[in-house]
Amino acid sequence: MTEKELIRQADEKLERRLEEAAKIGNLVVTDAVRDEKVIKETFQKGGGIFRLFPAFVPRRFGKAGHRLKLHPDDYFAFGMARGSITERWFSSTIAAQNGELAKADEGMSYVCADYDNDLKFSLRDAIKVLGAELVGQELMDKYNGWPMYSKFFDNENPLFHHLHLTFEAAARVGKLGKPENYYFPKQLNNHFGEAGYTYFGFDPDVDPEEIKERIRRFAEDDTKITELSRAYRIQLGTGWYTPAGVIHAPASVLTYEPQWNSDVNSVYENIVSGEVYPPEMLDEECPEDKKGDIDYIFNLMDWEKNVDPHYKKHYFRRPLTETETESYSQKWIVYGNPYIAAKELTVYPGQTVVIRDGAAYGCVFIQGHGVFGTYSAETPTLIHFGKQSSDEFFVSEQAAAEGVCIRNTSKVEPLVVLKHFGPNCPDVPEAPRLEERL
């Protein structure tokens, strides 16, 4: 199957699941409309920009880091059996792969039609109605829609050593691979949790048989797999690119994660911070005849990237300045990969700017308040689960090209926004060549 065929197949499967869930109310947003007229009117009224509804996601593993601006009473809004809320998803047209108890639309983005009512429709439906008018012809032709999403990852404890499948491995189970990116915003990290470091790959001298022996005993004993890895301390205001097939154990730092439209894992570590993970997490993304096959599971990794002796030189990402004026600065924070890009825009106090971009994008405000196109924009202090906010938006390709007028109404505080783009974003810098970094 081609990537576009896999995308269409996944979308059809999600559509069936959403239809069945709607019959029994097994949705996060139970009152969304699927009205083409409402979608088009909201699009016109917003000048080609949508304001999005907060999409919080629970996980059955890990402890909440409490940095999502979610009200303290709401971290178990999905119920105790589902675990605490540890993520917020942005610009998402897919649902989280979140177990049998999950609601069908967990992780999906919805558009708020107005500040004065609770009328909503999914971003997914908006793209079906508006198509190229919203995301551009190139993305519609190649991906039949919007191919990425972003999230805030917010765990108090470090995550297990795991990988996201390559496109080749994921295609064997009818899914998409998942490259992802990390950026660590200073505004959202008043504490580092239990572990301010991330493991990537394995030590270049590790023998593959050592790894196989560790995961072979996943169901019987602690794999202690990170003993074979290497860790890097987190530097706020920087990030990493993590290719599909690279094993990693993320730090307990709130992370902005622009990534491909997928949610596929293979977990190699079975005990983290005293929490025990079940054996099925090792091989749940394997074909039925390969479950328990240690050689197959091992080969889900891109071995050369995992033992790259210059891993940091290839995949660490310092911000690169795109534009600097007296009114604003804009930096590339995700770059050097063929899938996803992201920028951090800072508008200085009291300034009004018009910012033009060559592609559609989603965005979230992380500091300050002001005006974004026709909308009020404000970084929330506290969000109650199920309530609207005015910090997240989706900008159509045409609105981005014509320019979005942004006004910082504070006299003292910068207005800071993170912007995530798909693979058609122009002029994305390449990763610095190895010889340039030595």
Short mmCIF file of C-alpha atoms in Angstrom, two decimals:
data_model
loop_
_atom_site.label_atom_id
_atom_site.label_comp_id
_atom_site.label_asym_id
_atom_site.label_seq_id
_atom_site.Cartn_x
_atom_site.Cartn_y
_atom_site.Cartn_z
CA MET A 1 0.00 0.00 0.00
CA THR A 2 1.13 3.55 -0.69
CA GLU A 3 1.25 6.06 2.15
CA LYS A 4 -1.82 7.82 0.77
CA GLU A 5 -3.70 4.51 0.64
CA LEU A 6 -2.74 3.77 4.26
CA ILE A 7 -3.95 7.23 5.24
CA ARG A 8 -7.26 6.70 3.48
CA GLN A 9 -7.67 3.26 5.05
CA ALA A 10 -6.95 4.64 8.54
CA ASP A 11 -9.39 7.49 7.96
CA GLU A 12 -12.16 5.11 6.90
CA LYS A 13 -11.54 2.96 9.97
CA LEU A 14 -11.68 6.03 12.22
CA GLU A 15 -14.90 7.19 10.52
CA ARG A 16 -16.57 3.85 11.26
CA ARG A 17 -15.39 3.98 14.86
CA LEU A 18 -16.67 7.53 15.32
CA GLU A 19 -20.06 6.63 13.86
CA GLU A 20 -20.45 3.66 16.20
CA ALA A 21 -19.25 5.70 19.19
CA ALA A 22 -21.74 8.48 18.40
CA LYS A 23 -24.61 6.02 18.76
CA ILE A 24 -23.68 5.28 22.38
CA GLY A 25 -22.11 8.62 23.34
CA ASN A 26 -18.60 7.21 23.64
CA LEU A 27 -16.98 10.49 22.59
CA VAL A 28 -15.10 13.25 24.37
CA VAL A 29 -17.09 15.86 22.42
CA THR A 30 -20.60 14.47 22.18
CA ASP A 31 -22.33 17.54 20.73
CA ALA A 32 -20.19 18.34 17.68
CA VAL A 33 -22.03 19.19 14.48
CA ARG A 34 -21.21 17.99 10.97
CA ASP A 35 -22.85 20.91 9.20
CA GLU A 36 -21.09 22.17 6.06
CA LYS A 37 -22.77 25.57 6.35
CA VAL A 38 -21.53 26.07 9.94
CA ILE A 39 -18.00 25.09 8.93
CA LYS A 40 -17.88 27.51 6.00
CA GLU A 41 -19.44 30.38 7.97
CA THR A 42 -16.95 29.92 10.83
CA PHE A 43 -14.09 29.83 8.34
CA GLN A 44 -15.22 33.06 6.68
CA LYS A 45 -15.91 34.83 9.97
CA GLY A 46 -12.44 33.93 11.23
CA GLY A 47 -10.71 35.19 8.10
CA GLY A 48 -9.41 31.73 7.25
CA ILE A 49 -8.37 30.97 10.83
CA PHE A 50 -10.02 28.51 13.23
CA ARG A 51 -9.89 28.68 17.03
CA LEU A 52 -9.49 25.19 18.48
CA PHE A 53 -10.92 23.50 21.55
CA PRO A 54 -8.39 22.06 24.08
CA ALA A 55 -7.82 18.33 23.45
CA PHE A 56 -6.52 16.70 26.63
CA VAL A 57 -5.45 13.05 26.55
CA PRO A 58 -5.06 10.58 29.45
CA ARG A 59 -2.56 7.73 29.46
CA ARG A 60 -2.74 4.46 31.33
CA PHE A 61 0.92 4.84 32.28
CA GLY A 62 2.95 7.59 33.96
CA LYS A 63 2.12 10.39 36.38
CA ALA A 64 0.85 13.83 35.41
CA GLY A 65 3.46 16.59 35.51
CA HIS A 66 0.81 19.28 36.21
CA ARG A 67 2.25 21.79 33.70
CA LEU A 68 -0.58 21.70 31.13
CA LYS A 69 -2.47 24.62 32.73
CA LEU A 70 -5.28 22.13 33.43
CA HIS A 71 -7.28 22.71 36.61
CA PRO A 72 -5.88 20.53 39.47
CA ASP A 73 -9.31 18.92 39.98
CA ASP A 74 -9.47 17.71 36.37
CA TYR A 75 -6.44 15.46 35.87
CA PHE A 76 -8.60 12.33 36.21
CA ALA A 77 -11.50 13.67 34.14
CA PHE A 78 -11.61 10.43 32.12
CA GLY A 79 -11.92 8.27 35.25
CA MET A 80 -9.42 6.48 37.45
CA ALA A 81 -9.22 3.43 35.19
CA ARG A 82 -7.88 5.60 32.37
CA GLY A 83 -5.01 7.18 34.28
CA SER A 84 -4.16 10.85 34.60
CA ILE A 85 -4.10 13.43 31.82
CA THR A 86 -0.50 13.81 30.68
CA GLU A 87 -0.88 15.24 27.16
CA ARG A 88 -2.60 17.97 25.22
CA TRP A 89 -2.85 17.48 21.45
CA PHE A 90 -2.84 20.23 18.82
CA SER A 91 -4.07 20.41 15.20
CA SER A 92 -4.97 16.73 15.29
CA THR A 93 -7.18 14.89 12.80
CA ILE A 94 -6.42 11.46 14.27
CA ALA A 95 -7.39 9.78 17.53
CA ALA A 96 -4.99 8.52 20.17
CA GLN A 97 -4.33 4.79 20.23
CA ASN A 98 -5.34 4.51 23.85
CA GLY A 99 -6.68 1.06 24.67
CA GLU A 100 -10.10 -0.58 24.74
CA LEU A 101 -11.57 1.89 27.22
CA ALA A 102 -10.70 4.93 25.12
CA LYS A 103 -13.32 7.25 23.71
CA ALA A 104 -13.27 7.20 19.93
CA ASP A 105 -12.21 10.83 19.47
CA GLU A 106 -9.52 11.16 22.15
CA GLY A 107 -6.83 13.48 20.86
CA MET A 108 -8.89 14.87 17.98
CA SER A 109 -9.04 18.64 17.54
CA TYR A 110 -12.38 20.44 17.41
CA VAL A 111 -13.09 23.96 16.19
CA CYS A 112 -14.99 26.44 18.38
CA ALA A 113 -17.55 28.28 16.28
CA ASP A 114 -17.97 31.20 18.69
CA TYR A 115 -17.03 32.53 22.11
CA ASP A 116 -20.71 32.92 23.01
CA ASN A 117 -21.81 29.30 22.58
CA ASP A 118 -20.46 25.74 22.67
CA LEU A 119 -21.03 24.95 18.99
CA LYS A 120 -18.14 22.81 17.72
CA PHE A 121 -17.10 20.69 14.74
CA SER A 122 -13.98 18.58 14.21
CA LEU A 123 -10.94 19.87 12.38
CA ARG A 124 -11.07 16.57 10.52
CA ASP A 125 -14.54 17.40 9.16
CA ALA A 126 -13.46 20.94 8.34
CA ILE A 127 -10.68 19.58 6.13
CA LYS A 128 -13.13 17.25 4.39
CA VAL A 129 -15.39 20.23 3.62
CA LEU A 130 -12.79 22.86 2.79
CA GLY A 131 -9.94 20.69 1.47
CA ALA A 132 -7.24 22.69 -0.32
CA GLU A 133 -8.87 25.94 0.76
CA LEU A 134 -7.76 25.08 4.30
CA VAL A 135 -4.54 23.03 4.07
CA GLY A 136 -3.44 23.69 0.48
CA GLN A 137 -3.52 21.62 -2.68
CA GLU A 138 -0.13 19.99 -2.17
CA LEU A 139 -1.11 18.34 1.11
CA MET A 140 -4.48 17.26 -0.25
CA ASP A 141 -2.82 15.67 -3.29
CA LYS A 142 -0.11 13.86 -1.32
CA TYR A 143 -1.84 13.04 1.97
CA ASN A 144 -5.56 13.61 1.42
CA GLY A 145 -5.51 16.07 4.35
CA TRP A 146 -3.36 17.31 7.22
CA PRO A 147 -0.52 14.79 7.88
CA MET A 148 0.85 15.86 11.28
CA TYR A 149 -0.14 16.94 14.76
CA SER A 150 1.64 18.26 17.81
CA LYS A 151 1.28 17.78 21.53
CA PHE A 152 2.47 18.83 24.95
CA PHE A 153 3.90 15.80 26.71
CA ASP A 154 3.80 16.30 30.49
CA ASN A 155 4.94 13.46 32.75
CA GLU A 156 6.21 13.77 36.31
CA ASN A 157 8.29 10.62 35.78
CA PRO A 158 10.47 9.62 32.80
CA LEU A 159 8.89 7.54 30.06
CA PHE A 160 9.98 4.01 29.14
CA HIS A 161 12.65 3.24 26.53
CA HIS A 162 10.60 2.76 23.37
CA LEU A 163 10.60 3.35 19.64
CA HIS A 164 8.08 4.47 17.04
CA LEU A 165 7.89 2.23 14.02
CA THR A 166 9.51 3.10 10.71
CA PHE A 167 7.18 3.56 7.76
CA GLU A 168 8.17 0.13 6.42
CA ALA A 169 7.52 -1.69 9.72
CA ALA A 170 4.28 0.20 10.38
CA ALA A 171 2.95 -0.59 6.88
CA ARG A 172 3.11 -4.32 7.76
CA VAL A 173 0.36 -3.71 10.32
CA GLY A 174 -1.54 -1.23 8.17
CA LYS A 175 -0.29 1.90 9.94
CA LEU A 176 2.06 4.84 9.41
CA GLY A 177 5.55 5.35 10.78
CA LYS A 178 6.16 8.12 13.25
CA PRO A 179 9.12 10.51 13.20
CA GLU A 180 8.81 13.13 15.92
CA ASN A 181 10.48 16.26 17.23
CA TYR A 182 11.03 17.76 20.66
CA TYR A 183 11.30 21.32 21.89
CA PHE A 184 11.51 22.29 25.56
CA PRO A 185 9.81 25.68 26.13
CA LYS A 186 11.09 27.69 29.07
CA GLN A 187 7.66 29.15 29.76
CA LEU A 188 6.16 25.75 30.65
CA ASN A 189 8.95 24.15 32.65
CA ASN A 190 8.93 25.56 36.16
CA HIS A 191 10.17 22.11 37.26
CA PHE A 192 11.90 19.17 35.55
CA GLY A 193 10.07 16.32 37.25
CA GLU A 194 11.99 13.23 38.32
CA ALA A 195 14.46 13.04 35.44
CA GLY A 196 15.80 16.01 33.48
CA TYR A 197 17.49 13.85 30.85
CA THR A 198 16.52 11.73 27.85
CA TYR A 199 18.04 8.46 26.67
CA PHE A 200 18.55 8.04 22.92
CA GLY A 201 19.57 4.83 21.15
CA PHE A 202 22.33 2.61 22.50
CA ASP A 203 26.00 2.95 23.26
CA PRO A 204 27.90 2.42 19.98
CA ASP A 205 29.82 -0.51 21.51
CA VAL A 206 26.72 -2.48 22.51
CA ASP A 207 26.35 -5.92 20.96
CA PRO A 208 22.89 -6.60 19.48
CA GLU A 209 22.74 -9.88 21.40
CA GLU A 210 22.95 -7.95 24.68
CA ILE A 211 19.78 -6.09 23.74
CA LYS A 212 17.96 -9.20 22.58
CA GLU A 213 18.82 -10.95 25.85
CA ARG A 214 17.35 -8.04 27.85
CA ILE A 215 14.05 -7.89 25.96
CA ARG A 216 13.80 -11.69 25.92
CA ARG A 217 13.13 -11.54 29.66
CA PHE A 218 10.55 -8.73 29.44
CA ALA A 219 7.82 -10.85 31.06
CA GLU A 220 10.02 -12.28 33.83
CA ASP A 221 12.38 -9.60 35.13
CA ASP A 222 13.50 -5.97 34.90
CA THR A 223 15.12 -5.45 31.49
CA LYS A 224 17.23 -2.53 32.80
CA ILE A 225 17.57 -1.66 29.14
CA THR A 226 18.81 1.90 29.69
CA GLU A 227 22.02 0.48 31.13
CA LEU A 228 22.95 -0.06 27.49
CA SER A 229 21.86 3.40 26.33
CA ARG A 230 23.20 6.98 26.67
CA ALA A 231 21.51 9.99 28.23
CA TYR A 232 21.58 13.73 27.48
CA ARG A 233 20.59 16.44 29.94
CA ILE A 234 17.74 18.64 28.77
CA GLN A 235 18.56 22.21 27.77
CA LEU A 236 15.48 24.44 27.83
CA GLY A 237 14.97 26.42 24.65
CA THR A 238 16.48 23.64 22.48
CA GLY A 239 15.21 20.38 21.02
CA TRP A 240 15.86 17.12 19.17
CA TYR A 241 14.73 15.32 16.04
CA THR A 242 13.90 11.65 16.73
CA PRO A 243 13.68 9.58 13.54
CA ALA A 244 11.28 6.65 13.37
CA GLY A 245 13.03 3.50 14.53
CA VAL A 246 15.19 5.24 17.16
CA ILE A 247 14.63 4.04 20.72
CA HIS A 248 14.31 6.76 23.35
CA ALA A 249 13.26 7.28 26.97
CA PRO A 250 11.99 10.86 27.24
CA ALA A 251 12.74 13.12 30.19
CA SER A 252 10.07 14.24 32.65
CA VAL A 253 10.18 17.71 31.12
CA LEU A 254 7.15 19.30 29.45
CA THR A 255 7.87 18.85 25.77
CA TYR A 256 6.36 20.37 22.65
CA GLU A 257 6.27 17.47 20.16
CA PRO A 258 5.41 18.11 16.50
CA GLN A 259 5.10 14.66 14.88
CA TRP A 260 3.64 12.57 12.07
CA ASN A 261 0.03 11.36 12.14
CA SER A 262 0.64 8.09 13.97
CA ASP A 263 0.64 6.63 17.47
CA VAL A 264 2.62 3.36 17.15
CA ASN A 265 5.16 2.07 19.70
CA SER A 266 7.31 -0.84 20.73
CA VAL A 267 8.37 -0.65 24.39
CA TYR A 268 11.67 -2.24 25.44
CA GLU A 269 11.66 -1.16 29.10
CA ASN A 270 9.27 -2.81 31.55
CA ILE A 271 9.91 -0.98 34.84
CA VAL A 272 10.29 2.80 35.22
CA SER A 273 10.10 4.66 38.54
CA GLY A 274 8.58 1.55 40.10
CA GLU A 275 5.78 1.32 37.50
CA VAL A 276 5.52 -2.07 35.76
CA TYR A 277 4.52 -2.29 32.08
CA PRO A 278 2.85 -5.39 30.57
CA PRO A 279 4.57 -7.67 28.02
CA GLU A 280 2.09 -6.84 25.24
CA MET A 281 3.62 -3.35 25.01
CA LEU A 282 6.73 -4.97 23.52
CA ASP A 283 5.04 -6.54 20.50
CA GLU A 284 1.54 -5.06 20.17
CA GLU A 285 2.52 -3.45 16.84
CA CYS A 286 3.81 -6.69 15.30
CA PRO A 287 1.97 -8.93 12.83
CA GLU A 288 0.27 -11.85 14.60
CA ASP A 289 2.84 -14.36 13.37
CA LYS A 290 5.69 -12.17 14.65
CA LYS A 291 4.48 -11.58 18.21
CA GLY A 292 7.11 -12.86 20.62
CA ASP A 293 9.68 -13.05 17.81
CA ILE A 294 12.67 -11.33 19.43
CA ASP A 295 14.62 -11.01 16.17
CA TYR A 296 11.65 -9.33 14.49
CA ILE A 297 11.10 -7.00 17.44
CA PHE A 298 14.80 -6.10 17.51
CA ASN A 299 14.72 -5.30 13.78
CA LEU A 300 12.01 -2.70 14.34
CA MET A 301 14.95 -0.49 15.23
CA ASP A 302 17.00 1.45 12.71
CA TRP A 303 20.23 0.01 14.08
CA GLU A 304 22.66 2.44 12.42
CA LYS A 305 20.85 5.48 13.78
CA ASN A 306 20.56 3.95 17.25
CA VAL A 307 24.32 3.42 17.59
CA ASP A 308 25.39 6.56 15.72
CA PRO A 309 28.58 7.72 17.51
CA HIS A 310 27.70 11.30 16.57
CA TYR A 311 24.04 11.14 17.60
CA LYS A 312 23.94 14.58 19.19
CA LYS A 313 25.74 16.16 16.24
CA HIS A 314 23.13 14.75 13.87
CA TYR A 315 19.90 15.18 15.84
CA PHE A 316 20.26 17.90 18.48
CA ARG A 317 18.48 21.10 17.40
CA ARG A 318 19.43 24.55 18.61
CA PRO A 319 17.00 27.29 17.51
CA LEU A 320 17.98 29.11 14.33
CA THR A 321 16.94 32.74 13.86
CA GLU A 322 14.77 33.28 10.79
CA THR A 323 13.89 36.95 11.36
CA GLU A 324 14.84 39.56 13.96
CA THR A 325 13.38 43.08 13.95
CA GLU A 326 12.57 45.74 16.53
CA SER A 327 9.00 44.41 16.64
CA TYR A 328 9.42 40.66 16.71
CA SER A 329 11.72 37.68 16.34
CA GLN A 330 11.00 34.32 14.76
CA LYS A 331 13.16 31.20 15.13
CA TRP A 332 13.16 27.76 13.59
CA ILE A 333 12.84 25.24 16.41
CA VAL A 334 12.03 22.13 14.35
CA TYR A 335 13.96 21.65 11.12
CA GLY A 336 16.41 19.32 9.40
CA ASN A 337 13.89 16.57 8.54
CA PRO A 338 11.59 15.99 5.55
CA TYR A 339 8.35 15.71 7.52
CA ILE A 340 7.68 18.52 9.96
CA ALA A 341 8.80 22.05 10.80
CA ALA A 342 8.07 24.46 13.64
CA LYS A 343 8.81 28.04 14.57
CA GLU A 344 8.75 30.09 17.76
CA LEU A 345 7.42 33.61 17.21
CA THR A 346 7.94 36.35 19.81
CA VAL A 347 6.12 39.67 19.39
CA TYR A 348 7.54 42.33 21.67
CA PRO A 349 5.39 44.37 24.10
CA GLY A 350 3.05 46.87 22.47
CA GLN A 351 3.97 45.83 18.93
CA THR A 352 1.71 44.98 15.98
CA VAL A 353 3.11 42.82 13.17
CA VAL A 354 1.90 41.03 10.06
CA ILE A 355 3.48 37.59 9.77
CA ARG A 356 3.42 35.70 6.47
CA ASP A 357 4.11 32.00 6.01
CA GLY A 358 4.16 29.79 2.94
CA ALA A 359 1.99 26.98 4.30
CA ALA A 360 -0.95 26.24 6.58
CA TYR A 361 -0.08 25.74 10.24
CA GLY A 362 -1.41 25.13 13.71
CA CYS A 363 -0.24 27.16 16.68
CA VAL A 364 -0.44 27.55 20.44
CA PHE A 365 0.30 30.60 22.58
CA ILE A 366 2.61 29.97 25.54
CA GLN A 367 3.15 33.48 26.89
CA GLY A 368 1.30 36.79 26.92
CA HIS A 369 -1.97 38.04 25.44
CA GLY A 370 -3.11 40.06 22.46
CA VAL A 371 -4.94 39.75 19.15
CA PHE A 372 -4.44 37.05 16.50
CA GLY A 373 -6.25 37.88 13.27
CA THR A 374 -9.89 38.38 14.28
CA TYR A 375 -9.47 36.60 17.63
CA SER A 376 -8.44 37.46 21.14
CA ALA A 377 -5.35 35.42 22.00
CA GLU A 378 -4.29 34.68 25.55
CA THR A 379 -2.07 32.20 27.28
CA PRO A 380 -4.28 30.49 29.88
CA THR A 381 -3.57 30.50 33.57
CA LEU A 382 -5.94 27.60 34.22
CA ILE A 383 -8.24 25.57 31.94
CA HIS A 384 -11.15 23.51 33.19
CA PHE A 385 -11.59 20.25 31.28
CA GLY A 386 -14.36 20.65 28.71
CA LYS A 387 -14.12 24.46 28.58
CA GLN A 388 -12.97 26.68 25.72
CA SER A 389 -9.67 28.50 25.57
CA SER A 390 -8.26 31.15 23.25
CA ASP A 391 -4.67 29.97 22.95
CA GLU A 392 -4.81 27.50 20.03
CA PHE A 393 -5.53 28.19 16.35
CA PHE A 394 -5.29 26.68 12.89
CA VAL A 395 -4.33 29.00 10.02
CA SER A 396 -5.30 28.20 6.44
CA GLU A 397 -2.72 28.30 3.67
CA GLN A 398 -4.21 31.42 2.11
CA ALA A 399 -4.47 33.29 5.41
CA ALA A 400 -0.86 32.35 6.19
CA ALA A 401 0.33 33.59 2.79
CA GLU A 402 -1.60 36.86 3.00
CA GLY A 403 -0.30 37.42 6.52
CA VAL A 404 -1.81 37.24 10.00
CA CYS A 405 -2.00 40.50 11.93
CA ILE A 406 -0.79 39.91 15.49
CA ARG A 407 -0.92 42.55 18.20
CA ASN A 408 0.71 42.26 21.59
CA THR A 409 -1.53 44.29 23.91
CA SER A 410 0.77 43.98 26.91
CA LYS A 411 3.02 46.90 27.77
CA VAL A 412 5.59 44.67 29.47
CA GLU A 413 5.34 41.00 28.45
CA PRO A 414 6.31 39.32 25.17
CA LEU A 415 3.66 37.42 23.20
CA VAL A 416 5.08 33.98 22.34
CA VAL A 417 3.53 31.41 20.00
CA LEU A 418 4.69 27.98 18.79
CA LYS A 419 3.76 27.20 15.16
CA HIS A 420 3.74 23.68 13.66
CA PHE A 421 3.85 22.97 9.92
CA GLY A 422 3.58 19.95 7.63
CA PRO A 423 6.14 18.84 5.03
CA ASN A 424 5.24 21.59 2.55
CA CYS A 425 6.61 24.42 4.68
CA PRO A 426 9.08 26.33 2.49
CA ASP A 427 12.67 27.35 3.27
CA VAL A 428 13.10 24.96 6.21
CA PRO A 429 16.81 24.84 7.15
CA GLU A 430 18.67 21.60 6.77
CA ALA A 431 20.46 20.14 9.76
CA PRO A 432 24.02 21.48 9.93
CA ARG A 433 26.43 19.06 8.31
CA LEU A 434 28.62 17.01 10.61
CA GLU A 435 31.81 18.70 9.44
CA GLU A 436 30.31 22.10 10.29
CA ARG A 437 29.74 21.03 13.88
CA LEU A 438 33.10 19.41 14.59
#
